[in-house]
Amino acid sequence: MYDTLIPSNIASALAHVRQRIQDAAKRAKRPPSDIQLLAVSKTFNAHAVLEAAQAGQTAFGENYIQEAIEKITTLAANTPPLQLEWHCIGPVQSNKTRLVAEHFDWLHTLDRAKIADRLHAQRPEHVNPLNVCIQVNIDHSATKSGVDPSEALALARHVLTLPRLHLRGMMCIPDPSDSPEQTRQAHRAAKTLFDTLRAKLLADAPHFDTLSMGMSADLECAIEEGSTMVRVGSALFGQRPIPAQNAVQP
Ligand SMILES: *Cc1c(COP(=O)(O)O)cnc(C)c1O
């Protein structure tokens, strides 16, 4: 489905992924600028992030809070300043909300009111509100986090009562499937829900504009079905030592 070559050079891998995004957008008759690339740098070090940043990439996704903060801190000291945007895309336990509130620009995996309340209370005054996406368990997978689609609107409305959070959209991780048709159905269901939520929230959440969906293996399909942000790791940085779904949150 996509080249599994391990890129020797992050800049060329980035150009290749950008081309894939452009081609998919073209097929879907969408402007390529409607789709943002989030570079998922989990398990890769600050050097890899720096290399991507020097090739023009600004938004980075991380799953493991402690690992992320080390990179964020290292790169914040870079000269010249890099102006990177950090997205937390991993599950967040209650005892990690303060670190997320203090160090990240985005959280993609909000799935509980209690976590929202803590992030709101802990978001420092001197920075912008934290951008959040509601994670939805779009294919009702038993093993995955995310709210049930039927609960997404209620959680979104709760977030709107918290001014230190900025409701930006919805995120999903469809189950990996051998059947392209099954993957497409999940993407399509996500887009339908996203459009419904956006219509219902329009008056109160004008910036509900992000559908975070699609990874290295399924970004074409995700874009064809309406994704506005693809989260791409291995196609940019190479294979990770352990598959993400087996990794243990430290
Ligand atoms: C690791 C991860 C990605 C990137 O996956 P690749 O298959 O390496 O592109 C995207 N989203 C989430 C939530 C992840 O955990």
PDB file of C-alpha atoms and ligand atoms in Angstrom:
ATOM      1  CA  MET A   1       0.000   0.000   0.000  1.00  0.00           C
ATOM      2  CA  TYR A   2       2.889   2.385   0.711  1.00  0.00           C
ATOM      3  CA  ASP A   3       6.662   2.235   0.573  1.00  0.00           C
ATOM      4  CA  THR A   4       8.040   0.650   3.698  1.00  0.00           C
ATOM      5  CA  LEU A   5      11.555   1.777   2.976  1.00  0.00           C
ATOM      6  CA  ILE A   6      13.311   3.081   6.049  1.00  0.00           C
ATOM      7  CA  PRO A   7      14.220   6.604   5.082  1.00  0.00           C
ATOM      8  CA  SER A   8      17.895   7.361   5.400  1.00  0.00           C
ATOM      9  CA  ASN A   9      16.977  10.967   5.198  1.00  0.00           C
ATOM     10  CA  ILE A  10      14.054  12.545   6.998  1.00  0.00           C
ATOM     11  CA  ALA A  11      13.859  15.457   4.575  1.00  0.00           C
ATOM     12  CA  SER A  12      13.290  13.159   1.622  1.00  0.00           C
ATOM     13  CA  ALA A  13      10.774  11.069   3.563  1.00  0.00           C
ATOM     14  CA  LEU A  14       8.940  14.275   4.404  1.00  0.00           C
ATOM     15  CA  ALA A  15       8.852  15.302   0.752  1.00  0.00           C
ATOM     16  CA  HIS A  16       7.527  11.845  -0.136  1.00  0.00           C
ATOM     17  CA  VAL A  17       4.745  11.995   2.470  1.00  0.00           C
ATOM     18  CA  ARG A  18       3.811  15.521   1.403  1.00  0.00           C
ATOM     19  CA  GLN A  19       3.522  14.223  -2.158  1.00  0.00           C
ATOM     20  CA  ARG A  20       1.259  11.385  -0.998  1.00  0.00           C
ATOM     21  CA  ILE A  21      -0.956  13.933   0.765  1.00  0.00           C
ATOM     22  CA  GLN A  22      -1.068  16.100  -2.335  1.00  0.00           C
ATOM     23  CA  ASP A  23      -1.928  13.196  -4.608  1.00  0.00           C
ATOM     24  CA  ALA A  24      -4.715  12.017  -2.306  1.00  0.00           C
ATOM     25  CA  ALA A  25      -6.108  15.538  -2.016  1.00  0.00           C
ATOM     26  CA  LYS A  26      -6.090  15.864  -5.774  1.00  0.00           C
ATOM     27  CA  ARG A  27      -7.980  12.585  -6.192  1.00  0.00           C
ATOM     28  CA  ALA A  28     -10.520  13.813  -3.648  1.00  0.00           C
ATOM     29  CA  LYS A  29     -10.734  17.218  -5.374  1.00  0.00           C
ATOM     30  CA  ARG A  30      -9.710  18.931  -2.159  1.00  0.00           C
ATOM     31  CA  PRO A  31      -7.131  21.717  -1.775  1.00  0.00           C
ATOM     32  CA  PRO A  32      -3.963  20.128  -0.333  1.00  0.00           C
ATOM     33  CA  SER A  33      -3.754  23.033   2.107  1.00  0.00           C
ATOM     34  CA  ASP A  34      -6.879  21.659   3.832  1.00  0.00           C
ATOM     35  CA  ILE A  35      -4.840  18.750   5.147  1.00  0.00           C
ATOM     36  CA  GLN A  36      -2.223  19.245   7.825  1.00  0.00           C
ATOM     37  CA  LEU A  37       0.617  16.863   8.453  1.00  0.00           C
ATOM     38  CA  LEU A  38       1.352  15.931  12.041  1.00  0.00           C
ATOM     39  CA  ALA A  39       4.764  14.265  12.279  1.00  0.00           C
ATOM     40  CA  VAL A  40       4.579  11.547  14.930  1.00  0.00           C
ATOM     41  CA  SER A  41       8.012  11.491  16.527  1.00  0.00           C
ATOM     42  CA  LYS A  42       7.372   9.084  19.418  1.00  0.00           C
ATOM     43  CA  THR A  43      10.383   6.848  20.185  1.00  0.00           C
ATOM     44  CA  PHE A  44      12.598   9.039  17.973  1.00  0.00           C
ATOM     45  CA  ASN A  45      14.973  11.525  19.548  1.00  0.00           C
ATOM     46  CA  ALA A  46      15.257  15.288  19.458  1.00  0.00           C
ATOM     47  CA  HIS A  47      17.769  15.028  16.604  1.00  0.00           C
ATOM     48  CA  ALA A  48      15.155  13.424  14.377  1.00  0.00           C
ATOM     49  CA  VAL A  49      12.670  16.154  15.270  1.00  0.00           C
ATOM     50  CA  LEU A  50      15.260  18.816  14.570  1.00  0.00           C
ATOM     51  CA  GLU A  51      16.000  17.299  11.173  1.00  0.00           C
ATOM     52  CA  ALA A  52      12.294  17.348  10.306  1.00  0.00           C
ATOM     53  CA  ALA A  53      11.958  20.896  11.637  1.00  0.00           C
ATOM     54  CA  GLN A  54      14.847  22.029   9.481  1.00  0.00           C
ATOM     55  CA  ALA A  55      13.025  20.528   6.504  1.00  0.00           C
ATOM     56  CA  GLY A  56      10.018  22.731   7.279  1.00  0.00           C
ATOM     57  CA  GLN A  57       7.868  20.545   9.524  1.00  0.00           C
ATOM     58  CA  THR A  58       6.402  22.402  12.520  1.00  0.00           C
ATOM     59  CA  ALA A  59       3.750  20.137  14.111  1.00  0.00           C
ATOM     60  CA  PHE A  60       4.864  17.058  16.048  1.00  0.00           C
ATOM     61  CA  GLY A  61       2.833  14.330  17.748  1.00  0.00           C
ATOM     62  CA  GLU A  62       3.931  12.429  20.824  1.00  0.00           C
ATOM     63  CA  ASN A  63       2.349   9.579  22.794  1.00  0.00           C
ATOM     64  CA  TYR A  64       4.494   9.243  25.896  1.00  0.00           C
ATOM     65  CA  ILE A  65       4.374  12.328  28.075  1.00  0.00           C
ATOM     66  CA  GLN A  66       7.717  12.033  29.821  1.00  0.00           C
ATOM     67  CA  GLU A  67       9.592  11.241  26.630  1.00  0.00           C
ATOM     68  CA  ALA A  68       7.876  14.138  24.901  1.00  0.00           C
ATOM     69  CA  ILE A  69       8.747  16.669  27.589  1.00  0.00           C
ATOM     70  CA  GLU A  70      12.424  15.819  27.300  1.00  0.00           C
ATOM     71  CA  LYS A  71      12.303  16.585  23.576  1.00  0.00           C
ATOM     72  CA  ILE A  72      10.161  19.689  24.027  1.00  0.00           C
ATOM     73  CA  THR A  73      12.592  21.056  26.604  1.00  0.00           C
ATOM     74  CA  THR A  74      15.674  20.223  24.546  1.00  0.00           C
ATOM     75  CA  LEU A  75      14.300  21.801  21.395  1.00  0.00           C
ATOM     76  CA  ALA A  76      12.952  24.880  23.184  1.00  0.00           C
ATOM     77  CA  ALA A  77      16.593  25.759  23.878  1.00  0.00           C
ATOM     78  CA  ASN A  78      17.562  25.565  20.210  1.00  0.00           C
ATOM     79  CA  THR A  79      19.059  28.572  18.474  1.00  0.00           C
ATOM     80  CA  PRO A  80      17.621  29.841  16.286  1.00  0.00           C
ATOM     81  CA  PRO A  81      14.215  29.345  17.971  1.00  0.00           C
ATOM     82  CA  LEU A  82      12.126  26.681  16.235  1.00  0.00           C
ATOM     83  CA  GLN A  83       8.502  27.593  17.030  1.00  0.00           C
ATOM     84  CA  LEU A  84       7.281  24.017  17.086  1.00  0.00           C
ATOM     85  CA  GLU A  85       3.736  22.914  17.855  1.00  0.00           C
ATOM     86  CA  TRP A  86       3.384  19.853  20.123  1.00  0.00           C
ATOM     87  CA  HIS A  87       0.393  17.536  19.954  1.00  0.00           C
ATOM     88  CA  CYS A  88      -0.291  14.885  22.569  1.00  0.00           C
ATOM     89  CA  ILE A  89      -1.831  11.903  20.776  1.00  0.00           C
ATOM     90  CA  GLY A  90      -1.455   9.260  23.488  1.00  0.00           C
ATOM     91  CA  PRO A  91      -3.820   8.263  26.274  1.00  0.00           C
ATOM     92  CA  VAL A  92      -3.729  10.625  29.270  1.00  0.00           C
ATOM     93  CA  GLN A  93      -4.251   9.431  32.827  1.00  0.00           C
ATOM     94  CA  SER A  94      -5.407  11.835  35.532  1.00  0.00           C
ATOM     95  CA  ASN A  95      -1.963  12.033  37.085  1.00  0.00           C
ATOM     96  CA  LYS A  96      -0.463  13.263  33.787  1.00  0.00           C
ATOM     97  CA  THR A  97      -2.903  16.067  32.991  1.00  0.00           C
ATOM     98  CA  ARG A  98      -0.739  18.787  34.556  1.00  0.00           C
ATOM     99  CA  LEU A  99       2.202  17.883  32.314  1.00  0.00           C
ATOM    100  CA  VAL A 100      -0.046  17.934  29.248  1.00  0.00           C
ATOM    101  CA  ALA A 101      -1.580  21.272  30.276  1.00  0.00           C
ATOM    102  CA  GLU A 102       1.830  22.815  30.852  1.00  0.00           C
ATOM    103  CA  HIS A 103       3.795  21.509  27.869  1.00  0.00           C
ATOM    104  CA  PHE A 104       1.530  20.797  24.899  1.00  0.00           C
ATOM    105  CA  ASP A 105      -0.372  22.905  22.364  1.00  0.00           C
ATOM    106  CA  TRP A 106      -2.901  20.223  21.441  1.00  0.00           C
ATOM    107  CA  LEU A 107      -4.473  17.111  22.902  1.00  0.00           C
ATOM    108  CA  HIS A 108      -6.125  14.708  20.440  1.00  0.00           C
ATOM    109  CA  THR A 109      -7.299  12.056  22.868  1.00  0.00           C
ATOM    110  CA  LEU A 110      -9.798  13.711  25.175  1.00  0.00           C
ATOM    111  CA  ASP A 111     -12.416  11.132  26.101  1.00  0.00           C
ATOM    112  CA  ARG A 112     -13.605  12.033  29.614  1.00  0.00           C
ATOM    113  CA  ALA A 113     -15.121  15.119  31.259  1.00  0.00           C
ATOM    114  CA  LYS A 114     -12.936  14.606  34.305  1.00  0.00           C
ATOM    115  CA  ILE A 115      -9.750  14.892  32.227  1.00  0.00           C
ATOM    116  CA  ALA A 116     -11.148  18.009  30.558  1.00  0.00           C
ATOM    117  CA  ASP A 117     -11.856  19.600  33.962  1.00  0.00           C
ATOM    118  CA  ARG A 118      -8.335  18.922  35.182  1.00  0.00           C
ATOM    119  CA  LEU A 119      -6.711  20.262  31.993  1.00  0.00           C
ATOM    120  CA  HIS A 120      -8.840  23.402  32.229  1.00  0.00           C
ATOM    121  CA  ALA A 121      -7.831  23.982  35.857  1.00  0.00           C
ATOM    122  CA  GLN A 122      -4.146  23.283  35.158  1.00  0.00           C
ATOM    123  CA  ARG A 123      -3.628  25.162  31.887  1.00  0.00           C
ATOM    124  CA  PRO A 124      -1.242  28.034  32.720  1.00  0.00           C
ATOM    125  CA  GLU A 125      -2.644  31.552  32.367  1.00  0.00           C
ATOM    126  CA  HIS A 126       0.238  32.862  30.263  1.00  0.00           C
ATOM    127  CA  VAL A 127      -0.296  30.458  27.343  1.00  0.00           C
ATOM    128  CA  ASN A 128      -3.158  30.059  24.881  1.00  0.00           C
ATOM    129  CA  PRO A 129      -5.997  27.695  25.725  1.00  0.00           C
ATOM    130  CA  LEU A 130      -5.171  24.053  24.999  1.00  0.00           C
ATOM    131  CA  ASN A 131      -6.540  22.904  21.627  1.00  0.00           C
ATOM    132  CA  VAL A 132      -8.468  19.674  22.069  1.00  0.00           C
ATOM    133  CA  CYS A 133     -10.013  17.029  19.881  1.00  0.00           C
ATOM    134  CA  ILE A 134     -12.541  14.561  21.230  1.00  0.00           C
ATOM    135  CA  GLN A 135     -11.357  11.004  20.607  1.00  0.00           C
ATOM    136  CA  VAL A 136     -14.180   8.838  19.306  1.00  0.00           C
ATOM    137  CA  ASN A 137     -14.151   5.048  19.279  1.00  0.00           C
ATOM    138  CA  ILE A 138     -15.567   4.991  15.788  1.00  0.00           C
ATOM    139  CA  ASP A 139     -15.628   1.239  15.214  1.00  0.00           C
ATOM    140  CA  HIS A 140     -16.654   0.316  18.769  1.00  0.00           C
ATOM    141  CA  SER A 141     -13.392  -1.467  19.364  1.00  0.00           C
ATOM    142  CA  ALA A 142     -13.282  -3.039  22.828  1.00  0.00           C
ATOM    143  CA  THR A 143      -9.578  -2.430  23.251  1.00  0.00           C
ATOM    144  CA  LYS A 144      -9.425   1.215  22.367  1.00  0.00           C
ATOM    145  CA  SER A 145     -10.029   4.442  24.184  1.00  0.00           C
ATOM    146  CA  GLY A 146     -12.381   7.100  22.920  1.00  0.00           C
ATOM    147  CA  VAL A 147     -15.971   7.988  23.664  1.00  0.00           C
ATOM    148  CA  ASP A 148     -18.799   6.121  22.069  1.00  0.00           C
ATOM    149  CA  PRO A 149     -20.027   8.128  19.044  1.00  0.00           C
ATOM    150  CA  SER A 150     -23.333   8.688  20.864  1.00  0.00           C
ATOM    151  CA  GLU A 151     -21.506  10.495  23.697  1.00  0.00           C
ATOM    152  CA  ALA A 152     -19.285  12.742  21.610  1.00  0.00           C
ATOM    153  CA  LEU A 153     -21.688  15.702  21.454  1.00  0.00           C
ATOM    154  CA  ALA A 154     -22.229  15.780  25.226  1.00  0.00           C
ATOM    155  CA  LEU A 155     -18.473  15.746  25.877  1.00  0.00           C
ATOM    156  CA  ALA A 156     -17.954  18.456  23.252  1.00  0.00           C
ATOM    157  CA  ARG A 157     -20.569  20.640  24.946  1.00  0.00           C
ATOM    158  CA  HIS A 158     -18.855  20.113  28.279  1.00  0.00           C
ATOM    159  CA  VAL A 159     -15.527  21.254  26.801  1.00  0.00           C
ATOM    160  CA  LEU A 160     -17.240  24.414  25.577  1.00  0.00           C
ATOM    161  CA  THR A 161     -17.945  25.384  29.201  1.00  0.00           C
ATOM    162  CA  LEU A 162     -14.177  25.382  29.936  1.00  0.00           C
ATOM    163  CA  PRO A 163     -12.483  28.540  28.624  1.00  0.00           C
ATOM    164  CA  ARG A 164      -8.931  27.229  29.097  1.00  0.00           C
ATOM    165  CA  LEU A 165      -9.713  24.568  26.507  1.00  0.00           C
ATOM    166  CA  HIS A 166     -10.289  25.317  22.821  1.00  0.00           C
ATOM    167  CA  LEU A 167     -12.484  22.731  21.156  1.00  0.00           C
ATOM    168  CA  ARG A 168     -10.984  22.018  17.730  1.00  0.00           C
ATOM    169  CA  GLY A 169     -12.492  18.798  16.469  1.00  0.00           C
ATOM    170  CA  MET A 170     -12.509  15.069  16.596  1.00  0.00           C
ATOM    171  CA  MET A 171      -9.924  12.307  16.410  1.00  0.00           C
ATOM    172  CA  CYS A 172     -10.177   8.599  15.706  1.00  0.00           C
ATOM    173  CA  ILE A 173      -7.942   5.565  15.281  1.00  0.00           C
ATOM    174  CA  PRO A 174      -9.865   2.985  13.250  1.00  0.00           C
ATOM    175  CA  ASP A 175      -8.836  -0.612  13.921  1.00  0.00           C
ATOM    176  CA  PRO A 176      -6.131  -1.704  11.519  1.00  0.00           C
ATOM    177  CA  SER A 177      -7.842  -3.858   8.954  1.00  0.00           C
ATOM    178  CA  ASP A 178      -6.714  -6.084   6.112  1.00  0.00           C
ATOM    179  CA  SER A 179      -9.782  -4.994   4.243  1.00  0.00           C
ATOM    180  CA  PRO A 180      -9.448  -1.580   2.585  1.00  0.00           C
ATOM    181  CA  GLU A 181     -13.224  -1.463   2.375  1.00  0.00           C
ATOM    182  CA  GLN A 182     -13.541  -1.825   6.150  1.00  0.00           C
ATOM    183  CA  THR A 183     -10.994   0.934   6.702  1.00  0.00           C
ATOM    184  CA  ARG A 184     -12.875   3.173   4.308  1.00  0.00           C
ATOM    185  CA  GLN A 185     -16.149   2.518   6.104  1.00  0.00           C
ATOM    186  CA  ALA A 186     -14.606   3.569   9.413  1.00  0.00           C
ATOM    187  CA  HIS A 187     -13.206   6.747   7.872  1.00  0.00           C
ATOM    188  CA  ARG A 188     -16.555   7.491   6.300  1.00  0.00           C
ATOM    189  CA  ALA A 189     -18.413   6.953   9.569  1.00  0.00           C
ATOM    190  CA  ALA A 190     -15.975   9.316  11.281  1.00  0.00           C
ATOM    191  CA  LYS A 191     -16.509  12.010   8.666  1.00  0.00           C
ATOM    192  CA  THR A 192     -20.279  11.697   8.959  1.00  0.00           C
ATOM    193  CA  LEU A 193     -20.098  12.094  12.736  1.00  0.00           C
ATOM    194  CA  PHE A 194     -17.641  14.990  12.390  1.00  0.00           C
ATOM    195  CA  ASP A 195     -20.011  16.817  10.033  1.00  0.00           C
ATOM    196  CA  THR A 196     -22.954  16.213  12.364  1.00  0.00           C
ATOM    197  CA  LEU A 197     -21.050  17.522  15.375  1.00  0.00           C
ATOM    198  CA  ARG A 198     -19.782  20.518  13.450  1.00  0.00           C
ATOM    199  CA  ALA A 199     -23.287  21.443  12.351  1.00  0.00           C
ATOM    200  CA  LYS A 200     -24.661  21.103  15.878  1.00  0.00           C
ATOM    201  CA  LEU A 201     -21.789  23.041  17.447  1.00  0.00           C
ATOM    202  CA  LEU A 202     -21.461  25.717  14.791  1.00  0.00           C
ATOM    203  CA  ALA A 203     -22.910  28.569  16.846  1.00  0.00           C
ATOM    204  CA  ASP A 204     -20.744  27.870  19.909  1.00  0.00           C
ATOM    205  CA  ALA A 205     -17.603  26.318  18.420  1.00  0.00           C
ATOM    206  CA  PRO A 206     -16.688  28.111  15.194  1.00  0.00           C
ATOM    207  CA  HIS A 207     -13.211  26.565  15.304  1.00  0.00           C
ATOM    208  CA  PHE A 208     -14.397  22.973  15.323  1.00  0.00           C
ATOM    209  CA  ASP A 209     -12.518  22.367  12.075  1.00  0.00           C
ATOM    210  CA  THR A 210     -10.193  19.422  12.659  1.00  0.00           C
ATOM    211  CA  LEU A 211     -10.754  15.774  11.794  1.00  0.00           C
ATOM    212  CA  SER A 212      -7.596  14.018  12.992  1.00  0.00           C
ATOM    213  CA  MET A 213      -7.576  10.742  11.087  1.00  0.00           C
ATOM    214  CA  GLY A 214      -5.142   8.681   9.024  1.00  0.00           C
ATOM    215  CA  MET A 215      -1.650   7.313   9.703  1.00  0.00           C
ATOM    216  CA  SER A 216       1.235   6.036   7.542  1.00  0.00           C
ATOM    217  CA  ALA A 217      -0.711   3.086   6.186  1.00  0.00           C
ATOM    218  CA  ASP A 218      -4.128   4.659   5.588  1.00  0.00           C
ATOM    219  CA  LEU A 219      -3.556   8.358   4.990  1.00  0.00           C
ATOM    220  CA  GLU A 220      -4.727   8.256   1.365  1.00  0.00           C
ATOM    221  CA  CYS A 221      -8.046   6.729   2.299  1.00  0.00           C
ATOM    222  CA  ALA A 222      -8.446   9.077   5.281  1.00  0.00           C
ATOM    223  CA  ILE A 223      -7.873  12.122   3.070  1.00  0.00           C
ATOM    224  CA  GLU A 224     -10.235  10.873   0.401  1.00  0.00           C
ATOM    225  CA  GLU A 225     -12.888  10.511   3.101  1.00  0.00           C
ATOM    226  CA  GLY A 226     -12.362  13.952   4.653  1.00  0.00           C
ATOM    227  CA  SER A 227      -9.476  13.971   7.138  1.00  0.00           C
ATOM    228  CA  THR A 228      -7.989  17.416   7.822  1.00  0.00           C
ATOM    229  CA  MET A 229      -4.980  16.196   9.805  1.00  0.00           C
ATOM    230  CA  VAL A 230      -3.014  13.022   9.222  1.00  0.00           C
ATOM    231  CA  ARG A 231      -0.729  11.680  11.962  1.00  0.00           C
ATOM    232  CA  VAL A 232       2.283  10.109  10.283  1.00  0.00           C
ATOM    233  CA  GLY A 233       5.144   8.393  12.099  1.00  0.00           C
ATOM    234  CA  SER A 234       6.893   5.453  10.473  1.00  0.00           C
ATOM    235  CA  ALA A 235       6.642   6.783   6.917  1.00  0.00           C
ATOM    236  CA  LEU A 236       8.671   9.788   8.080  1.00  0.00           C
ATOM    237  CA  PHE A 237      11.047   8.490  10.713  1.00  0.00           C
ATOM    238  CA  GLY A 238      11.270   4.759   9.954  1.00  0.00           C
ATOM    239  CA  GLN A 239      10.011   1.729  11.818  1.00  0.00           C
ATOM    240  CA  ARG A 240       9.728   2.011  15.577  1.00  0.00           C
ATOM    241  CA  PRO A 241      11.373  -0.563  17.849  1.00  0.00           C
ATOM    242  CA  ILE A 242       8.002  -1.711  19.219  1.00  0.00           C
ATOM    243  CA  PRO A 243       4.607  -1.350  17.555  1.00  0.00           C
ATOM    244  CA  ALA A 244       2.704   1.503  19.185  1.00  0.00           C
ATOM    245  CA  GLN A 245      -0.271  -0.630  20.157  1.00  0.00           C
ATOM    246  CA  ASN A 246       1.966  -2.873  22.259  1.00  0.00           C
ATOM    247  CA  ALA A 247       3.910  -0.085  23.868  1.00  0.00           C
ATOM    248  CA  VAL A 248       3.293   0.431  27.551  1.00  0.00           C
ATOM    249  CA  GLN A 249       2.606   3.933  28.773  1.00  0.00           C
ATOM    250  CA  PRO A 250       5.467   4.711  31.185  1.00  0.00           C
TER     251      PRO A 250
HETATM  252  C1  LIG B   1       1.984   6.021  16.541  1.00  0.00           C
HETATM  253  C2  LIG B   1       0.731   6.729  16.184  1.00  0.00           C
HETATM  254  C3  LIG B   1       0.566   7.281  14.904  1.00  0.00           C
HETATM  255  C4  LIG B   1       1.569   7.125  13.775  1.00  0.00           C
HETATM  256  O1  LIG B   1       1.520   5.825  13.294  1.00  0.00           O
HETATM  257  P1  LIG B   1       2.361   5.388  11.965  1.00  0.00           P
HETATM  258  O2  LIG B   1       1.691   4.144  11.558  1.00  0.00           O
HETATM  259  O3  LIG B   1       3.764   5.200  12.407  1.00  0.00           O
HETATM  260  O4  LIG B   1       2.215   6.478  11.001  1.00  0.00           O
HETATM  261  C5  LIG B   1      -0.593   7.990  14.661  1.00  0.00           C
HETATM  262  N1  LIG B   1      -1.545   8.152  15.606  1.00  0.00           N
HETATM  263  C6  LIG B   1      -1.414   7.629  16.838  1.00  0.00           C
HETATM  264  C7  LIG B   1      -2.491   7.844  17.845  1.00  0.00           C
HETATM  265  C8  LIG B   1      -0.286   6.892  17.165  1.00  0.00           C
HETATM  266  O5  LIG B   1      -0.181   6.357  18.389  1.00  0.00           O
END
